[in-house]
Amino acid sequence: MDRKTKRLLLLVISCSVTGVILGGTTSWAQSNMCFQGNRVTSECLQQNPITKTIEGMSTGLLAGAGAAFGAAWHLRHEE
């Protein structure tokens, strides 16, 4: 594996991990806020907080990986 490939892989992994952490944290916080609101809706009661958190983590993973590839593509075409 050459140096450029290792750097791209490190960029994708770090952005993906960051996306997973941020996505999971945001989804968990939204679930908690839903239960602590003035009006608890039926949609709020039907949601499983763990499922919602996993959905947020997977969205964060895709967003982080997409951002890393987009940044790498932009830098490659800028040279």
Short mmCIF file of C-alpha atoms in Angstrom, two decimals:
data_model
loop_
_atom_site.label_atom_id
_atom_site.label_comp_id
_atom_site.label_asym_id
_atom_site.label_seq_id
_atom_site.Cartn_x
_atom_site.Cartn_y
_atom_site.Cartn_z
CA MET A 1 0.00 0.00 0.00
CA ASP A 2 1.52 3.30 -1.02
CA ARG A 3 1.56 6.49 1.00
CA LYS A 4 -1.40 8.17 -0.73
CA THR A 5 -3.61 5.13 -0.23
CA LYS A 6 -2.73 4.97 3.47
CA ARG A 7 -3.53 8.67 3.90
CA LEU A 8 -6.88 8.28 2.13
CA LEU A 9 -7.73 5.25 4.26
CA LEU A 10 -6.81 7.13 7.44
CA LEU A 11 -8.92 10.10 6.34
CA VAL A 12 -11.94 7.90 5.59
CA ILE A 13 -11.63 6.00 8.86
CA SER A 14 -11.23 9.11 11.00
CA CYS A 15 -14.13 10.94 9.31
CA SER A 16 -16.32 7.85 9.55
CA VAL A 17 -15.60 7.35 13.25
CA THR A 18 -16.30 11.02 13.91
CA GLY A 19 -19.57 10.74 11.99
CA VAL A 20 -20.61 7.66 13.96
CA ILE A 21 -19.92 9.41 17.27
CA LEU A 22 -21.70 12.63 16.30
CA GLY A 23 -24.64 10.87 14.66
CA GLY A 24 -25.19 8.54 17.59
CA THR A 25 -24.88 11.32 20.16
CA THR A 26 -27.30 13.56 18.29
CA SER A 27 -29.90 10.81 17.87
CA TRP A 28 -29.64 9.82 21.52
CA ALA A 29 -30.06 13.44 22.61
CA GLN A 30 -33.10 13.88 20.36
CA SER A 31 -34.69 10.76 21.83
CA ASN A 32 -34.15 12.04 25.37
CA MET A 33 -35.49 15.50 24.49
CA CYS A 34 -38.59 13.90 23.00
CA PHE A 35 -39.45 12.28 26.32
CA GLN A 36 -38.70 15.40 28.35
CA GLY A 37 -40.80 17.78 26.25
CA ASN A 38 -44.01 19.47 27.35
CA ARG A 39 -46.09 17.35 24.98
CA VAL A 40 -45.10 13.74 24.45
CA THR A 41 -46.42 12.61 21.07
CA SER A 42 -47.40 9.11 20.04
CA GLU A 43 -44.49 9.11 17.58
CA CYS A 44 -42.15 9.74 20.49
CA LEU A 45 -43.58 6.84 22.46
CA GLN A 46 -43.33 4.43 19.53
CA GLN A 47 -39.62 5.07 18.93
CA ASN A 48 -37.03 2.80 20.45
CA PRO A 49 -34.12 5.04 21.58
CA ILE A 50 -31.53 2.36 20.80
CA THR A 51 -32.87 1.84 17.28
CA LYS A 52 -32.93 5.60 16.75
CA THR A 53 -29.33 5.84 17.95
CA ILE A 54 -28.19 3.06 15.61
CA GLU A 55 -29.91 4.82 12.70
CA GLY A 56 -28.08 8.04 13.61
CA MET A 57 -24.78 6.21 13.82
CA SER A 58 -25.23 4.62 10.39
CA THR A 59 -26.17 7.98 8.89
CA GLY A 60 -23.08 9.51 10.50
CA LEU A 61 -20.92 6.73 9.10
CA LEU A 62 -22.13 7.38 5.57
CA ALA A 63 -21.86 11.15 5.96
CA GLY A 64 -18.32 10.91 7.33
CA ALA A 65 -17.13 8.56 4.60
CA GLY A 66 -18.77 10.71 1.94
CA ALA A 67 -17.16 13.83 3.34
CA ALA A 68 -13.73 12.17 3.36
CA PHE A 69 -14.03 11.00 -0.25
CA GLY A 70 -15.35 14.42 -1.28
CA ALA A 71 -12.44 16.19 0.40
CA ALA A 72 -9.93 13.80 -1.17
CA TRP A 73 -11.49 14.23 -4.60
CA HIS A 74 -11.43 18.02 -4.23
CA LEU A 75 -7.77 18.03 -3.17
CA ARG A 76 -6.81 15.68 -6.00
CA HIS A 77 -8.39 17.92 -8.63
CA GLU A 78 -6.95 21.05 -7.07
CA GLU A 79 -3.35 19.88 -7.64
#
